[in-house]
Amino acid sequence: MAAEERRRVAVLGAGLIGVDLAGKIARSAKLELALVAGRSRDSLGLRRAAEMGHPATAGGIRAVVQSGPFDVVFDATNADSHAEHWAALRPTGTTLIDLTPTGLGTATVPGVTGHRSATHRHLHLVSCGGQASIPVLHAIAQRCTPTYIEVVSTGASASAGPATRLNLDQYIATTSAAIRTFTGTRDVKVLVNISPARPAPPFRVAMTVLADTIRPAPVRTSIAAAADAVRAYAPGFKVTSLAVDPGRIQVAVEVTPSGRHLPSHAGSVDIINAAAVLLAGQSAAASRGRQSRP
């Protein structure tokens, strides 16, 4: 792909998610990282972004608007600020991909929605737990009718930054709502564990599904296919346990970062950022398609 065809993008937020996102974008053949914007000049993330050779500023959303327009902006800040960011960016025509658990915009899980969301300008990625669980739960719901779904996400304390900790209520509410949307199940419970254990544990998501009629072989086949679909963009995703019993399905997954820059416990960051970069590339392709049509 020629350099002039790459889509100009910006990252809003310079925490662990924003810095890893910048690295993933830099390796993309479809995207050109034009700005990383944080809030504090003393931010370690901004310094790291600059050391990686990326344009970096402490101007936040104001700097993004002033430096635009961008084809895509990734919001890697916090749920409380996202509505303000969308209000500022909406008139510019950019596509905004939300990595905070606000629940605003079009709920998008690439392992389920595929390319269907690429034409929308305001996308939200639910949560890291949602990205890891919903492809599996959606696959199960195609083979039976769940009456209850429980999802327990466990992540290392070291991979949960201040914004993640502040947004736990939104995380739970948004993940629960998305699971209901993608499975048709009303009775959903989402729990989050932030583990201080040493060594830091990998990112794990355990799911329990209750249903009246379960056919084990089709369920297992669908889960395996869903895992393959996720691994196409997040190679470190794997099903670590699966039990299919009368009336109950129990499945657990782990995500290990596939890149060089994230620690092994930061699978939560890896899977949502991989989804975001994939969506940005699909959005770029959809935009070129619209422009090429008479």
Backbone as numpy.savetxt, mean C-alpha at the origin, in Angstrom:
# Nx Ny Nz CAx CAy CAz Cx Cy Cz
12.01 2.34 -22.56 11.17 3.52 -22.56 12.05 4.76 -22.56
11.78 5.69 -23.45 12.57 6.90 -23.54 12.35 7.76 -22.33
13.39 8.56 -21.98 13.32 9.36 -20.76 12.13 10.31 -20.80
11.81 10.88 -22.00 10.74 11.86 -22.06 9.36 11.25 -21.82
9.25 9.91 -21.87 7.98 9.25 -21.64 7.74 8.95 -20.17
8.74 9.10 -19.34 8.58 8.82 -17.92 7.70 9.88 -17.28
6.86 9.47 -16.34 5.93 10.37 -15.68 6.60 11.06 -14.50
6.37 12.34 -14.37 7.00 13.16 -13.33 6.21 13.00 -12.03
6.90 12.56 -10.97 6.21 12.26 -9.72 6.91 12.92 -8.54
6.15 13.04 -7.44 6.67 13.60 -6.20 6.23 12.73 -5.03
7.07 12.68 -4.00 6.74 11.98 -2.75 6.53 13.03 -1.66
5.39 13.00 -1.02 5.08 13.90 0.08 5.20 13.11 1.37
6.24 13.41 2.14 6.52 12.66 3.35 7.91 12.05 3.28
8.70 12.23 4.34 10.10 11.77 4.33 10.41 10.86 5.51
9.41 10.08 5.91 9.65 9.06 6.92 10.16 7.78 6.27
10.07 6.67 7.00 10.56 5.40 6.48 9.84 5.03 5.18
8.52 5.24 5.13 7.76 4.92 3.93 8.18 5.80 2.77
8.29 7.11 3.02 8.64 8.03 1.95 10.02 7.79 1.37
10.99 7.49 2.22 12.36 7.27 1.73 12.44 5.98 0.93
11.81 4.91 1.42 11.82 3.66 0.65 11.06 3.85 -0.67
9.98 4.59 -0.62 9.21 4.87 -1.84 10.09 5.59 -2.86
10.88 6.55 -2.40 11.77 7.27 -3.31 12.75 6.31 -3.98
13.29 5.37 -3.22 14.21 4.40 -3.80 13.54 3.50 -4.83
12.31 3.08 -4.56 11.59 2.24 -5.51 11.26 3.01 -6.79
10.87 4.27 -6.65 10.55 5.09 -7.82 11.80 5.27 -8.67
12.93 5.49 -8.03 14.18 5.71 -8.76 14.55 4.52 -9.62
14.09 3.32 -9.23 14.39 2.12 -10.01 13.34 1.82 -11.08
12.31 2.66 -11.15 11.24 2.43 -12.11 11.59 3.00 -13.48
11.30 2.25 -14.52 11.52 2.73 -15.88 10.40 3.65 -16.35
9.30 3.72 -15.59 8.14 4.50 -16.01 8.01 5.84 -15.29
8.75 6.01 -14.19 8.56 7.18 -13.33 9.86 7.95 -13.15
9.73 9.26 -13.06 10.86 10.14 -12.77 10.58 10.88 -11.46
11.40 10.64 -10.46 11.22 11.29 -9.16 11.75 12.71 -9.22
10.85 13.67 -9.15 11.24 15.08 -9.27 11.32 15.79 -7.93
10.74 15.22 -6.86 10.76 15.91 -5.57 10.39 14.97 -4.44
11.10 15.10 -3.32 10.72 14.51 -2.05 10.49 15.66 -1.09
9.29 15.79 -0.56 8.95 16.94 0.28 8.58 16.48 1.69
9.32 16.99 2.67 9.02 16.73 4.07 8.60 18.03 4.75
8.57 18.01 6.07 8.15 19.21 6.81 9.29 19.86 7.57
10.27 19.07 7.99 11.33 19.60 8.84 12.67 19.57 8.11
13.39 20.68 8.18 14.72 20.73 7.56 15.69 19.77 8.24
15.41 19.42 9.49 16.29 18.52 10.23 15.92 17.06 10.04
14.98 16.78 9.15 14.50 15.41 8.95 15.62 14.51 8.43
15.82 13.37 9.12 16.78 12.39 8.66 16.38 11.86 7.29
15.08 11.70 7.07 14.60 11.20 5.79 14.95 12.12 4.64
14.81 13.43 4.84 15.17 14.37 3.79 16.66 14.31 3.50
17.47 14.19 4.54 18.91 14.08 4.33 19.24 12.82 3.54
18.58 11.73 3.87 18.82 10.47 3.15 18.39 10.60 1.69
17.25 11.25 1.47 16.79 11.42 0.09 17.79 12.24 -0.71
18.31 13.31 -0.10 19.30 14.14 -0.78 20.58 13.36 -1.05
21.00 12.54 -0.09 22.19 11.72 -0.27 22.01 10.70 -1.40
20.76 10.28 -1.62 20.45 9.35 -2.71 20.39 10.07 -4.06
20.53 11.39 -4.03 20.54 12.15 -5.27 19.19 12.68 -5.71
18.19 12.67 -4.80 16.87 13.13 -5.16 16.66 14.59 -4.73
15.97 15.41 -5.50 15.63 16.76 -5.05 14.78 16.67 -3.78
15.15 17.39 -2.75 14.46 17.30 -1.46 14.22 18.69 -0.90
13.07 18.85 -0.24 12.72 20.13 0.34 11.93 19.92 1.62
11.96 20.92 2.50 11.19 20.87 3.74 9.87 21.62 3.61
9.45 21.96 2.41 8.27 22.80 2.22 6.94 22.11 2.28
6.90 20.78 2.41 5.64 20.07 2.53 4.75 20.24 1.32
3.44 20.25 1.55 2.47 20.31 0.46 2.62 21.60 -0.34
2.99 22.69 0.31 3.16 23.96 -0.42 4.26 23.83 -1.47
5.35 23.18 -1.11 6.44 22.99 -2.07 6.02 22.10 -3.23
5.21 21.08 -2.95 4.74 20.19 -4.01 3.88 20.97 -4.99
2.98 21.78 -4.49 2.11 22.57 -5.37 2.93 23.56 -6.18
3.88 24.23 -5.53 4.69 25.23 -6.22 5.62 24.61 -7.25
6.06 23.37 -7.02 6.99 22.72 -7.94 6.28 21.95 -9.04
4.98 21.87 -8.96 4.20 21.08 -9.92 3.97 21.81 -11.22
3.10 21.25 -12.07 2.28 20.08 -11.76 3.05 18.78 -11.93
2.59 17.76 -11.18 3.16 16.42 -11.28 2.11 15.49 -11.87
2.58 14.47 -12.55 1.64 13.46 -13.05 1.07 12.64 -11.90
1.92 12.32 -10.92 1.51 11.53 -9.76 2.18 12.09 -8.52
1.41 12.19 -7.43 1.98 12.53 -6.12 1.61 11.39 -5.16
2.59 10.93 -4.39 2.38 9.90 -3.38 2.29 10.59 -2.02
1.20 10.38 -1.29 1.07 10.95 0.04 1.48 9.91 1.07
2.67 10.09 1.64 3.20 9.18 2.65 3.34 9.90 3.98
2.36 10.75 4.30 2.41 11.53 5.54 1.54 10.89 6.61
0.39 11.48 6.92 -0.50 10.92 7.94 -1.95 11.17 7.56
-2.83 10.40 8.14 -4.25 10.45 7.77 -4.87 11.81 8.04
-4.45 12.47 9.10 -5.07 13.74 9.46 -4.79 14.84 8.44
-3.70 14.72 7.69 -3.31 15.76 6.74 -3.77 15.47 5.32
-4.23 14.27 5.05 -4.44 13.89 3.65 -5.55 14.68 2.96
-6.65 14.94 3.65 -7.75 15.68 3.02 -7.26 17.06 2.56
-6.43 17.70 3.37 -5.86 19.00 2.99 -4.98 18.85 1.75
-4.21 17.78 1.69 -3.33 17.56 0.54 -4.13 17.34 -0.74
-5.21 16.57 -0.65 -6.04 16.35 -1.84 -6.71 17.65 -2.29
-7.16 18.44 -1.33 -7.79 19.72 -1.68 -6.81 20.62 -2.42
-5.53 20.60 -2.01 -4.53 21.44 -2.66 -4.14 20.91 -4.04
-4.13 19.59 -4.20 -3.64 18.99 -5.44 -4.74 18.73 -6.47
-5.95 18.62 -6.03 -7.04 18.29 -6.96 -7.13 19.24 -8.15
-7.02 20.57 -7.94 -7.13 21.47 -9.10 -5.97 21.36 -10.09
-4.86 20.73 -9.69 -3.69 20.67 -10.56 -3.77 19.55 -11.60
-4.72 18.64 -11.45 -4.86 17.54 -12.39 -3.99 16.34 -12.10
-3.26 16.35 -11.00 -2.39 15.23 -10.67 -3.20 14.02 -10.20
-2.60 12.85 -10.28 -3.14 11.66 -9.64 -2.51 11.56 -8.26
-3.34 11.43 -7.24 -2.84 11.35 -5.86 -3.03 9.92 -5.35
-1.93 9.30 -4.97 -1.95 7.95 -4.41 -1.71 8.06 -2.91
-2.70 7.66 -2.14 -2.70 7.85 -0.70 -2.21 6.59 0.00
-1.09 6.70 0.70 -0.57 5.60 1.50 -0.94 5.73 2.97
-1.78 6.72 3.32 -2.27 6.87 4.68 -3.64 6.20 4.79
-4.05 5.79 5.98 -5.32 5.06 6.10 -6.54 5.97 6.26
-6.71 6.94 5.35 -7.85 7.85 5.48 -9.15 7.22 5.01
-9.09 6.36 4.00 -10.31 5.83 3.41 -10.90 6.74 2.35
-10.21 7.85 2.03 -10.70 8.74 0.99 -10.23 8.22 -0.38
-10.93 8.60 -1.42 -10.54 8.16 -2.75 -11.03 6.74 -3.04
-10.53 6.16 -4.12 -10.93 4.83 -4.57 -10.05 3.78 -3.92
-10.67 2.89 -3.15 -9.91 1.82 -2.49 -9.29 0.91 -3.55
-7.99 0.69 -3.43 -7.24 -0.01 -4.48 -6.29 -1.03 -3.87
-6.41 -2.27 -4.33 -5.51 -3.36 -3.94 -5.11 -4.05 -5.23
-3.91 -3.81 -5.76 -3.55 -4.33 -7.08 -3.79 -5.82 -7.26
-3.59 -6.60 -6.21 -3.81 -8.03 -6.31 -5.26 -8.41 -6.54
-6.17 -7.44 -6.36 -7.60 -7.67 -6.57 -8.14 -6.81 -7.71
-7.82 -5.53 -7.68 -8.41 -4.60 -8.64 -7.68 -4.57 -9.98
-6.44 -5.08 -10.02 -5.70 -5.08 -11.27 -5.52 -3.68 -11.82
-5.80 -3.51 -13.13 -5.64 -2.23 -13.80 -6.89 -1.35 -13.70
-7.93 -1.84 -13.03 -9.22 -1.13 -13.10 -9.19 0.25 -12.46
-8.29 0.46 -11.50 -8.25 1.74 -10.80 -7.37 2.78 -11.48
-6.67 2.39 -12.55 -5.66 3.27 -13.15 -6.25 4.57 -13.70
-7.53 4.58 -14.01 -8.13 5.78 -14.59 -8.61 6.77 -13.53
-8.59 6.37 -12.26 -9.03 7.27 -11.19 -7.88 8.18 -10.76
-8.21 9.38 -10.31 -7.17 10.35 -9.94 -6.90 10.38 -8.44
-7.74 9.77 -7.64 -7.54 9.78 -6.19 -7.68 8.35 -5.69
-6.55 7.72 -5.40 -6.51 6.31 -5.01 -6.04 6.18 -3.58
-6.67 5.30 -2.81 -6.12 5.03 -1.48 -5.82 3.54 -1.36
-4.70 3.26 -0.71 -4.17 1.90 -0.64 -4.54 1.17 0.64
-5.59 1.63 1.31 -6.15 0.99 2.49 -5.15 1.03 3.65
-4.23 0.07 3.69 -3.22 -0.05 4.75 -2.28 -1.17 4.35
-1.17 -1.28 5.06 -0.25 -2.39 4.76 -0.92 -3.72 5.07
-1.67 -3.78 6.17 -2.40 -5.01 6.50 -3.46 -5.33 5.48
-4.10 -4.30 4.94 -5.09 -4.51 3.89 -4.46 -5.03 2.62
-3.29 -4.49 2.26 -2.61 -4.96 1.05 -2.20 -6.43 1.19
-1.85 -6.84 2.40 -1.41 -8.22 2.61 -2.58 -9.20 2.74
-3.70 -8.75 3.30 -4.80 -9.68 3.60 -5.89 -9.70 2.54
-6.21 -8.57 1.95 -7.39 -8.51 1.08 -7.29 -9.41 -0.15
-6.13 -9.53 -0.82 -6.08 -10.48 -1.94 -6.46 -11.91 -1.53
-6.00 -12.34 -0.36 -6.30 -13.68 0.13 -7.78 -13.79 0.51
-8.28 -12.79 1.23 -9.67 -12.82 1.67 -10.64 -12.73 0.49
-10.30 -11.92 -0.49 -11.13 -11.82 -1.69 -11.17 -13.16 -2.42
-10.03 -13.84 -2.49 -9.98 -15.16 -3.14 -10.86 -16.16 -2.40
-10.80 -16.13 -1.07 -11.63 -17.04 -0.28 -13.11 -16.75 -0.52
-13.46 -15.47 -0.57 -14.86 -15.09 -0.73 -15.43 -15.46 -2.09
-14.54 -15.76 -3.06 -15.02 -16.25 -4.36 -15.41 -17.72 -4.29
-14.99 -18.41 -3.22 -15.21 -19.85 -3.12 -16.20 -20.24 -2.01
-16.53 -19.30 -1.15 -17.50 -19.56 -0.09 -18.10 -18.22 0.35
-19.03 -18.28 1.29 -19.67 -17.05 1.77 -19.28 -16.85 3.24
-18.25 -16.04 3.51 -17.83 -15.85 4.90 -18.91 -15.19 5.75
-19.05 -15.66 6.98 -19.96 -15.04 7.93 -19.20 -14.18 8.94
-17.90 -14.42 9.05 -17.06 -13.65 9.99 -15.62 -13.69 9.50
-14.95 -12.55 9.56 -13.53 -12.46 9.18 -12.78 -11.72 10.28
-11.67 -12.30 10.71 -10.79 -11.65 11.68 -9.39 -11.57 11.11
-8.79 -10.40 11.21 -7.45 -10.16 10.66 -6.58 -9.56 11.76
-5.45 -10.19 12.02 -4.51 -9.71 13.04 -3.17 -9.44 12.37
-2.76 -8.18 12.32 -1.48 -7.79 11.75 -0.47 -7.58 12.86
0.73 -8.13 12.68 1.80 -7.94 13.66 3.01 -7.37 12.95
3.46 -6.22 13.41 4.62 -5.58 12.82 5.62 -5.19 13.89
6.87 -5.05 13.48 7.92 -4.67 14.42 7.77 -3.22 14.83
8.06 -2.95 16.08 8.00 -1.58 16.58 8.90 -0.65 15.76
10.05 -1.16 15.32 11.00 -0.34 14.58 10.47 0.10 13.23
9.47 -0.60 12.69 8.92 -0.22 11.38 7.66 0.61 11.50
7.23 0.93 12.71 6.03 1.73 12.94 6.45 3.12 13.41
6.45 4.06 12.49 6.85 5.43 12.81 5.77 6.20 13.53
6.03 7.47 13.86 5.05 8.28 14.59 3.71 8.38 13.89
3.71 8.57 12.57 2.44 8.70 11.85 1.63 7.41 11.93
2.30 6.26 11.81 1.61 4.98 11.91 0.95 4.82 13.27
1.67 5.19 14.31 1.12 5.04 15.67 -0.05 5.99 15.90
0.03 7.20 15.36 -1.06 8.16 15.51 -2.31 7.75 14.74
-2.12 6.97 13.68 -3.22 6.63 12.78 -3.81 5.25 13.01
-3.56 4.62 14.17 -4.01 3.25 14.37 -5.53 3.12 14.31
-6.26 4.08 14.86 -7.73 4.01 14.80 -8.21 4.06 13.35
-7.61 4.98 12.56 -7.98 5.06 11.15 -7.58 3.79 10.41
-6.41 3.25 10.76 -5.94 2.01 10.15 -6.98 0.91 10.31
-7.45 0.73 11.53 -8.41 -0.33 11.82 -9.73 -0.08 11.08
-10.22 1.16 11.14 -11.50 1.47 10.50 -11.43 1.32 8.98
-10.36 1.83 8.38 -10.23 1.77 6.93 -10.02 0.34 6.45
-9.19 -0.42 7.16 -8.96 -1.81 6.77 -10.23 -2.63 6.89
-10.97 -2.42 7.96 -12.23 -3.15 8.15 -13.21 -2.84 7.03
-13.33 -1.54 6.69 -14.27 -1.14 5.64 -13.88 -1.75 4.30
-12.58 -1.76 4.00 -12.14 -2.32 2.72 -12.37 -3.83 2.66
-12.15 -4.52 3.77 -12.41 -5.97 3.79 -13.89 -6.23 3.52
-14.75 -5.45 4.13 -16.19 -5.60 3.88 -16.50 -5.38 2.40
-15.88 -4.35 1.81 -16.14 -4.02 0.41 -15.69 -5.14 -0.52
-14.51 -5.68 -0.28 -13.93 -6.65 -1.21 -14.38 -8.09 -0.96
-15.03 -8.36 0.18 -15.49 -9.73 0.45 -16.99 -9.84 0.60
-17.68 -8.72 0.81 -19.12 -8.76 1.04 -19.49 -9.25 2.42
-18.53 -9.29 3.33 -18.76 -9.79 4.69 -18.97 -8.62 5.65
-20.05 -8.64 6.38 -20.36 -7.52 7.29 -19.63 -7.64 8.62
-19.49 -8.85 9.14 -18.91 -9.04 10.47 -17.40 -9.19 10.34
-16.66 -8.11 10.54 -15.21 -8.06 10.35 -14.55 -7.47 11.58
-13.47 -8.09 12.00 -12.70 -7.57 13.13 -11.24 -7.47 12.72
-10.63 -6.31 12.95 -9.22 -6.07 12.61 -8.46 -5.69 13.87
-7.34 -6.36 14.11 -6.49 -6.09 15.26 -5.08 -5.80 14.78
-4.35 -4.98 15.54 -2.98 -4.62 15.19 -2.08 -4.81 16.40
-0.98 -5.52 16.21 0.05 -5.67 17.25 1.33 -4.99 16.78
1.87 -4.11 17.61 3.18 -3.53 17.35 4.16 -4.14 18.35
5.02 -5.01 17.83 5.86 -5.84 18.71 7.23 -5.20 18.96
7.62 -5.08 20.23 8.96 -4.58 20.56 10.00 -5.69 20.65
9.65 -6.90 20.24 10.53 -8.06 20.40 11.86 -7.85 19.68
12.91 -8.45 20.23 14.23 -8.47 19.60 14.70 -9.91 19.50
15.12 -10.36 18.33 15.16 -9.59 17.09 13.77 -9.23 16.59
13.70 -8.18 15.79 12.41 -7.70 15.31 11.74 -8.77 14.45
10.46 -9.03 14.68 9.77 -10.07 13.91 9.42 -9.58 12.51
9.24 -10.50 11.58 8.79 -10.11 10.25 7.34 -9.62 10.30
6.92 -8.95 9.25 5.54 -8.50 9.15 4.65 -9.70 8.85
3.69 -9.96 9.75 2.82 -11.11 9.61 1.36 -10.67 9.67
0.53 -11.34 8.91 -0.91 -11.10 8.96 -1.60 -12.47 9.06
-2.35 -12.66 10.15 -3.08 -13.91 10.37 -4.56 -13.66 10.16
-5.20 -14.53 9.40 -6.61 -14.38 9.05 -7.41 -15.60 9.47
-8.59 -15.36 10.03 -9.54 -16.42 10.34 -10.85 -16.10 9.63
-11.35 -17.07 8.89 -12.60 -16.89 8.14 -13.56 -18.01 8.56
-14.76 -17.62 8.98 -15.81 -18.58 9.28 -16.82 -18.58 8.14
-17.24 -19.77 7.73 -18.23 -19.91 6.67 -18.96 -21.23 6.85
-20.21 -21.27 6.41 -21.02 -22.47 6.61 -20.59 -23.62 5.71
-20.29 -23.33 4.46 -19.92 -24.37 3.51 -18.57 -24.05 2.89
-17.59 -24.91 3.10 -16.24 -24.68 2.59 -15.78 -25.93 1.83
-15.33 -25.73 0.60 -14.74 -26.81 -0.18 -13.22 -26.62 -0.18
-12.49 -27.48 0.51 -11.06 -27.24 0.73 -10.23 -27.07 -0.53
-10.40 -27.93 -1.52 -9.52 -27.88 -2.70 -9.66 -26.56 -3.47
-10.87 -26.09 -3.79 -10.99 -24.81 -4.49 -10.45 -23.64 -3.67
-10.65 -23.68 -2.35 -10.15 -22.61 -1.49 -8.63 -22.55 -1.55
-7.98 -23.70 -1.43 -6.52 -23.73 -1.49 -5.99 -23.24 -2.83
-6.65 -23.65 -3.91 -6.23 -23.24 -5.24 -6.36 -21.73 -5.41
-7.45 -21.16 -4.93 -7.66 -19.72 -5.07 -6.67 -18.91 -4.24
-6.35 -19.39 -3.05 -5.37 -18.69 -2.21 -4.00 -18.72 -2.87
-3.61 -19.86 -3.43 -2.31 -19.96 -4.11 -2.25 -19.00 -5.29
-3.34 -18.89 -6.05 -3.36 -17.97 -7.19 -3.27 -16.52 -6.72
-3.94 -16.19 -5.63 -3.88 -14.84 -5.09 -2.47 -14.49 -4.64
-1.80 -15.43 -4.00 -0.42 -15.20 -3.55 0.50 -14.97 -4.75
0.30 -15.73 -5.81 1.12 -15.54 -7.02 0.91 -14.14 -7.59
-0.33 -13.67 -7.58 -0.63 -12.34 -8.12 0.07 -11.25 -7.32
0.10 -11.39 -5.99 0.77 -10.39 -5.15 2.28 -10.45 -5.36
2.83 -11.65 -5.48 4.28 -11.79 -5.66 4.76 -11.18 -6.98
3.86 -10.96 -7.91 4.26 -10.33 -9.17 4.80 -8.92 -8.95
4.36 -8.24 -7.87 4.88 -6.90 -7.58 5.51 -6.81 -6.20
5.26 -7.77 -5.31 5.88 -7.82 -3.97 6.45 -9.22 -3.79
7.65 -9.50 -4.32 8.19 -10.87 -4.35 8.36 -11.52 -2.98
8.45 -10.71 -1.91 8.65 -11.27 -0.59 7.39 -11.73 0.10
6.26 -11.75 -0.59 4.98 -12.17 -0.02 4.87 -13.69 -0.07
4.49 -14.30 1.05 4.33 -15.76 1.03 3.28 -16.19 2.06
2.59 -17.26 1.74 1.67 -17.90 2.67 2.48 -18.85 3.55
2.45 -18.63 4.85 3.26 -19.43 5.76 2.49 -20.54 6.44
1.17 -20.42 6.51 0.36 -21.51 7.06 -1.05 -21.43 6.52
-1.67 -22.58 6.36 -3.04 -22.64 5.85 -3.71 -23.89 6.39
-4.85 -23.70 7.04 -5.66 -24.81 7.54 -7.10 -24.59 7.08
-7.63 -25.56 6.38 -9.01 -25.48 5.90 -9.80 -26.60 6.56
-10.67 -26.23 7.48 -11.46 -27.19 8.24 -12.95 -26.91 8.02
-13.82 -27.82 8.42 -15.25 -27.56 8.29 -15.64 -26.28 9.05
-16.15 -25.31 8.32 -16.62 -24.07 8.93 -15.56 -23.04 9.21
-14.28 -23.36 9.01 -13.22 -22.42 9.39 -12.02 -22.52 8.45
-11.49 -21.35 8.07 -10.25 -21.26 7.31 -9.29 -20.38 8.10
-8.08 -20.86 8.33 -7.05 -20.08 9.00 -5.83 -20.00 8.09
-5.42 -18.79 7.79 -4.29 -18.59 6.88 -3.43 -17.46 7.41
-2.13 -17.61 7.28 -1.19 -16.57 7.70 -0.22 -16.28 6.56
0.13 -15.01 6.44 1.10 -14.60 5.42 2.19 -13.77 6.08
3.35 -13.75 5.44 4.46 -12.90 5.84 4.96 -12.15 4.61
5.51 -10.97 4.86 6.12 -10.19 3.79 7.53 -9.82 4.19
8.49 -10.21 3.35 9.89 -9.85 3.56 10.31 -8.90 2.45
10.92 -7.76 2.79 11.33 -6.81 1.75 12.24 -7.45 0.72
12.01 -7.08 -0.54 12.80 -7.66 -1.62 13.97 -6.78 -2.03
13.98 -5.52 -1.57 15.06 -4.62 -1.94 16.22 -4.66 -0.96
17.22 -3.82 -1.23 18.43 -3.82 -0.39 18.34 -2.85 0.79
17.42 -1.89 0.73 17.49 -0.77 1.67 16.63 -0.94 2.92
15.62 -1.81 2.87 14.76 -1.99 4.03 15.26 -3.14 4.90
15.15 -3.02 6.22 15.47 -4.16 7.09 14.46 -5.28 6.88
14.83 -6.48 7.27 14.00 -7.66 6.99 12.63 -7.61 7.65
12.50 -6.82 8.73 11.22 -6.75 9.44 10.24 -5.75 8.82
10.67 -4.99 7.83 9.84 -3.89 7.31 9.00 -4.31 6.10
8.45 -5.52 6.13 7.61 -5.97 5.04 6.36 -5.15 4.88
5.87 -4.54 5.96 4.68 -3.69 5.87 4.94 -2.50 4.96
6.12 -1.92 5.05 6.49 -0.80 4.19 6.67 -1.28 2.76
7.31 -2.42 2.59 7.61 -2.93 1.25 6.35 -3.19 0.44
5.34 -3.82 1.04 4.19 -4.24 0.25 3.33 -3.05 -0.17
3.15 -2.07 0.70 2.31 -0.93 0.31 3.04 -0.02 -0.68
4.36 0.09 -0.53 5.13 0.90 -1.49 5.21 0.22 -2.85
5.37 -1.09 -2.87 5.38 -1.81 -4.14 4.06 -1.64 -4.86
2.95 -1.68 -4.11 1.64 -1.46 -4.70 1.52 -0.05 -5.25
2.04 0.93 -4.52 1.94 2.33 -4.95 2.71 2.57 -6.25
3.91 2.03 -6.34 4.72 2.23 -7.56 4.07 1.53 -8.75
3.53 0.33 -8.52 2.83 -0.37 -9.59 1.65 0.46 -10.09
0.87 1.01 -9.18 -0.29 1.82 -9.57 0.13 3.06 -10.33
1.22 3.69 -9.91 1.68 4.89 -10.61 2.07 4.55 -12.04
2.72 3.42 -12.24 3.08 3.00 -13.59 1.85 2.71 -14.43
0.84 2.07 -13.82 -0.39 1.80 -14.55 -1.12 3.10 -14.88
-1.09 4.06 -13.95 -1.72 5.35 -14.20 -1.04 6.07 -15.35
0.30 5.95 -15.42 1.03 6.56 -16.52 0.63 5.95 -17.85
0.50 4.62 -17.87 0.10 3.95 -19.11 -1.31 4.35 -19.52
-2.21 4.46 -18.54 -3.58 4.86 -18.85 -3.63 6.28 -19.38
-2.79 7.16 -18.79 -2.74 8.55 -19.25 -2.23 8.64 -20.67
-1.20 7.85 -21.01 -0.68 7.87 -22.39 -1.73 7.35 -23.37
-2.52 6.35 -22.90 -3.56 5.82 -23.76 -4.62 6.85 -24.06
-4.99 7.64 -23.04 -5.99 8.68 -23.26 -5.47 9.74 -24.21
-4.17 10.09 -24.07 -3.60 11.12 -24.91 -3.47 10.68 -26.36
-3.27 9.36 -26.58 -3.07 8.86 -27.94 -4.36 8.70 -28.71
-5.52 8.66 -27.98 -6.79 8.50 -28.67 -7.21 9.80 -29.33
-7.79 9.75 -30.54 -8.22 10.97 -31.22 -9.41 11.59 -30.51
